[in-house]
mmCIF file with all atom_site columns, C-alpha atoms in Angstrom:
data_model
loop_
_atom_site.group_PDB
_atom_site.id
_atom_site.type_symbol
_atom_site.label_atom_id
_atom_site.label_alt_id
_atom_site.label_comp_id
_atom_site.label_asym_id
_atom_site.label_entity_id
_atom_site.label_seq_id
_atom_site.pdbx_PDB_ins_code
_atom_site.Cartn_x
_atom_site.Cartn_y
_atom_site.Cartn_z
_atom_site.occupancy
_atom_site.B_iso_or_equiv
_atom_site.pdbx_formal_charge
_atom_site.auth_seq_id
_atom_site.auth_comp_id
_atom_site.auth_asym_id
_atom_site.auth_atom_id
_atom_site.pdbx_PDB_model_num
ATOM 1  C CA . MET A 1 1  ? -33.745 -7.169  7.362   1.00 92.00 ? 1  MET A CA 1
ATOM 2  C CA . ASN A 1 2  ? -31.356 -4.996  5.292   1.00 98.00 ? 2  ASN A CA 1
ATOM 3  C CA . LEU A 1 3  ? -27.497 -5.165  5.324   1.00 98.00 ? 3  LEU A CA 1
ATOM 4  C CA . LEU A 1 4  ? -27.051 -2.448  7.804   1.00 98.00 ? 4  LEU A CA 1
ATOM 5  C CA . GLN A 1 5  ? -29.385 -3.966  10.325  1.00 98.00 ? 5  GLN A CA 1
ATOM 6  C CA . LEU A 1 6  ? -27.733 -7.522  9.729   1.00 98.00 ? 6  LEU A CA 1
ATOM 7  C CA . LEU A 1 7  ? -24.382 -5.925  10.446  1.00 98.00 ? 7  LEU A CA 1
ATOM 8  C CA . LYS A 1 8  ? -25.526 -4.117  13.548  1.00 98.00 ? 8  LYS A CA 1
ATOM 9  C CA . GLN A 1 9  ? -26.994 -7.556  14.871  1.00 98.00 ? 9  GLN A CA 1
ATOM 10 C CA . CYS A 1 10 ? -23.908 -9.637  14.025  1.00 98.00 ? 10 CYS A CA 1
ATOM 11 C CA . VAL A 1 11 ? -21.619 -6.994  15.716  1.00 98.00 ? 11 VAL A CA 1
ATOM 12 C CA . GLU A 1 12 ? -23.855 -6.617  18.733  1.00 98.00 ? 12 GLU A CA 1
ATOM 13 C CA . SER A 1 13 ? -24.849 -10.321 19.237  1.00 98.00 ? 13 SER A CA 1
ATOM 14 C CA . ASN A 1 14 ? -21.213 -11.341 19.075  1.00 98.00 ? 14 ASN A CA 1
ATOM 15 C CA . LYS A 1 15 ? -19.890 -8.512  20.923  1.00 98.00 ? 15 LYS A CA 1
ATOM 16 C CA . LEU A 1 16 ? -17.216 -7.905  18.224  1.00 98.00 ? 16 LEU A CA 1
ATOM 17 C CA . PHE A 1 17 ? -16.528 -4.239  19.347  1.00 98.00 ? 17 PHE A CA 1
ATOM 18 C CA . SER A 1 18 ? -18.498 -1.284  20.535  1.00 97.00 ? 18 SER A CA 1
ATOM 19 C CA . LYS A 1 19 ? -18.997 2.491   19.829  1.00 97.00 ? 19 LYS A CA 1
ATOM 20 C CA . GLU A 1 20 ? -15.900 3.211   22.322  1.00 97.00 ? 20 GLU A CA 1
ATOM 21 C CA . HIS A 1 21 ? -13.721 1.345   20.239  1.00 98.00 ? 21 HIS A CA 1
ATOM 22 C CA . HIS A 1 22 ? -11.703 2.897   17.504  1.00 99.00 ? 22 HIS A CA 1
ATOM 23 C CA . LEU A 1 23 ? -11.792 0.902   14.465  1.00 99.00 ? 23 LEU A CA 1
ATOM 24 C CA . LEU A 1 24 ? -9.118  0.576   11.805  1.00 99.00 ? 24 LEU A CA 1
ATOM 25 C CA . VAL A 1 25 ? -10.768 -0.336  8.548   1.00 99.00 ? 25 VAL A CA 1
ATOM 26 C CA . ALA A 1 26 ? -8.453  -1.595  5.614   1.00 99.00 ? 26 ALA A CA 1
ATOM 27 C CA . CYS A 1 27 ? -9.778  -0.346  2.205   1.00 99.00 ? 27 CYS A CA 1
ATOM 28 C CA . SER A 1 28 ? -8.658  -1.227  -1.148  1.00 98.00 ? 28 SER A CA 1
ATOM 29 C CA . GLY A 1 29 ? -11.117 0.999   -2.997  1.00 98.00 ? 29 GLY A CA 1
ATOM 30 C CA . GLY A 1 30 ? -13.089 -2.020  -4.165  1.00 97.00 ? 30 GLY A CA 1
ATOM 31 C CA . VAL A 1 31 ? -16.718 -2.435  -3.545  1.00 98.00 ? 31 VAL A CA 1
ATOM 32 C CA . ASP A 1 32 ? -16.522 -4.662  -0.603  1.00 98.00 ? 32 ASP A CA 1
ATOM 33 C CA . SER A 1 33 ? -14.502 -2.524  1.709   1.00 99.00 ? 33 SER A CA 1
ATOM 34 C CA . VAL A 1 34 ? -16.134 0.661   0.446   1.00 99.00 ? 34 VAL A CA 1
ATOM 35 C CA . VAL A 1 35 ? -19.448 -0.649  1.625   1.00 99.00 ? 35 VAL A CA 1
ATOM 36 C CA . LEU A 1 36 ? -18.063 -1.705  4.760   1.00 99.00 ? 36 LEU A CA 1
ATOM 37 C CA . VAL A 1 37 ? -16.720 1.698   5.479   1.00 99.00 ? 37 VAL A CA 1
ATOM 38 C CA . HIS A 1 38 ? -20.188 3.127   4.504   1.00 99.00 ? 38 HIS A CA 1
ATOM 39 C CA . LEU A 1 39 ? -22.022 0.659   6.892   1.00 99.00 ? 39 LEU A CA 1
ATOM 40 C CA . LEU A 1 40 ? -19.628 1.186   10.045  1.00 99.00 ? 40 LEU A CA 1
ATOM 41 C CA . ASN A 1 41 ? -19.817 4.971   9.453   1.00 99.00 ? 41 ASN A CA 1
ATOM 42 C CA . SER A 1 42 ? -23.716 4.891   9.254   1.00 98.00 ? 42 SER A CA 1
ATOM 43 C CA . LEU A 1 43 ? -23.776 2.738   12.420  1.00 98.00 ? 43 LEU A CA 1
ATOM 44 C CA . GLY A 1 44 ? -21.671 5.634   14.127  1.00 98.00 ? 44 GLY A CA 1
ATOM 45 C CA . TYR A 1 45 ? -18.472 3.776   14.794  1.00 99.00 ? 45 TYR A CA 1
ATOM 46 C CA . ARG A 1 46 ? -15.231 5.927   15.174  1.00 98.00 ? 46 ARG A CA 1
ATOM 47 C CA . ILE A 1 47 ? -13.085 4.788   12.102  1.00 98.00 ? 47 ILE A CA 1
ATOM 48 C CA . THR A 1 48 ? -9.821  5.380   10.365  1.00 99.00 ? 48 THR A CA 1
ATOM 49 C CA . ILE A 1 49 ? -9.358  4.208   7.082   1.00 99.00 ? 49 ILE A CA 1
ATOM 50 C CA . LEU A 1 50 ? -6.163  2.179   6.004   1.00 99.00 ? 50 LEU A CA 1
ATOM 51 C CA . HIS A 1 51 ? -5.066  1.946   2.518   1.00 99.00 ? 51 HIS A CA 1
ATOM 52 C CA . CYS A 1 52 ? -1.891  0.128   1.121   1.00 98.00 ? 52 CYS A CA 1
ATOM 53 C CA . ASN A 1 53 ? -0.742  1.096   -2.306  1.00 97.00 ? 53 ASN A CA 1
ATOM 54 C CA . PHE A 1 54 ? 1.615   -1.539  -3.532  1.00 97.00 ? 54 PHE A CA 1
ATOM 55 C CA . ARG A 1 55 ? 2.078   0.167   -6.891  1.00 94.00 ? 55 ARG A CA 1
ATOM 56 C CA . LEU A 1 56 ? 1.550   -3.204  -8.740  1.00 95.00 ? 56 LEU A CA 1
ATOM 57 C CA . ARG A 1 57 ? -0.949  -1.753  -11.209 1.00 95.00 ? 57 ARG A CA 1
ATOM 58 C CA . GLY A 1 58 ? 0.570   1.562   -12.247 1.00 92.00 ? 58 GLY A CA 1
ATOM 59 C CA . ASP A 1 59 ? -1.987  4.424   -12.902 1.00 96.00 ? 59 ASP A CA 1
ATOM 60 C CA . GLU A 1 60 ? -4.777  2.052   -11.406 1.00 97.00 ? 60 GLU A CA 1
ATOM 61 C CA . SER A 1 61 ? -3.011  1.789   -8.064  1.00 97.00 ? 61 SER A CA 1
ATOM 62 C CA . THR A 1 62 ? -2.926  5.603   -7.922  1.00 97.00 ? 62 THR A CA 1
ATOM 63 C CA . ARG A 1 63 ? -6.491  5.956   -8.821  1.00 98.00 ? 63 ARG A CA 1
ATOM 64 C CA . ASP A 1 64 ? -7.556  3.410   -6.042  1.00 98.00 ? 64 ASP A CA 1
ATOM 65 C CA . GLU A 1 65 ? -5.410  5.627   -3.405  1.00 98.00 ? 65 GLU A CA 1
ATOM 66 C CA . ILE A 1 66 ? -7.072  8.899   -4.711  1.00 98.00 ? 66 ILE A CA 1
ATOM 67 C CA . PHE A 1 67 ? -10.596 7.206   -4.468  1.00 99.00 ? 67 PHE A CA 1
ATOM 68 C CA . VAL A 1 68 ? -9.797  6.099   -0.904  1.00 99.00 ? 68 VAL A CA 1
ATOM 69 C CA . GLN A 1 69 ? -8.646  9.594   -0.057  1.00 99.00 ? 69 GLN A CA 1
ATOM 70 C CA . GLN A 1 70 ? -11.708 11.127  -1.522  1.00 99.00 ? 70 GLN A CA 1
ATOM 71 C CA . LEU A 1 71 ? -14.006 8.727   0.261   1.00 99.00 ? 71 LEU A CA 1
ATOM 72 C CA . SER A 1 72 ? -12.489 9.282   3.427   1.00 99.00 ? 72 SER A CA 1
ATOM 73 C CA . SER A 1 73 ? -12.714 13.167  2.994   1.00 99.00 ? 73 SER A CA 1
ATOM 74 C CA . SER A 1 74 ? -16.428 12.930  1.981   1.00 99.00 ? 74 SER A CA 1
ATOM 75 C CA . LEU A 1 75 ? -17.041 11.105  5.103   1.00 99.00 ? 75 LEU A CA 1
ATOM 76 C CA . ASN A 1 76 ? -14.780 13.289  7.387   1.00 99.00 ? 76 ASN A CA 1
ATOM 77 C CA . LEU A 1 77 ? -12.801 10.334  8.427   1.00 99.00 ? 77 LEU A CA 1
ATOM 78 C CA . ASP A 1 78 ? -9.055  10.084  9.010   1.00 99.00 ? 78 ASP A CA 1
ATOM 79 C CA . CYS A 1 79 ? -7.231  8.227   6.377   1.00 99.00 ? 79 CYS A CA 1
ATOM 80 C CA . LYS A 1 80 ? -3.500  6.710   6.453   1.00 99.00 ? 80 LYS A CA 1
ATOM 81 C CA . ILE A 1 81 ? -1.957  5.582   3.283   1.00 99.00 ? 81 ILE A CA 1
ATOM 82 C CA . LYS A 1 82 ? 1.169   3.448   3.115   1.00 98.00 ? 82 LYS A CA 1
ATOM 83 C CA . HIS A 1 83 ? 3.228   2.940   0.011   1.00 97.00 ? 83 HIS A CA 1
ATOM 84 C CA . PHE A 1 84 ? 5.100   -0.200  -0.730  1.00 96.00 ? 84 PHE A CA 1
ATOM 85 C CA . ASP A 1 85 ? 7.725   -0.697  -3.429  1.00 90.00 ? 85 ASP A CA 1
ATOM 86 C CA . THR A 1 86 ? 7.027   -4.264  -4.614  1.00 85.00 ? 86 THR A CA 1
#
């Protein structure tokens, strides 16, 4: 069983959500959240990507934000970005 099948089975057997739901998926730009976005999108769920930029790592934080925007664009998904001054 691959990761996509495992996620599908977990969601369905635990009745976590259905295709009628609109999922808000937090995405940092790291591998875990990016894989989750790809898997949920591959399963046909309606997704909006959410990204918080806390500006804690200077240019690296900006690069993460740009990457998440490019990811959402490449998958034709809505993306909401929130900036924080921390």
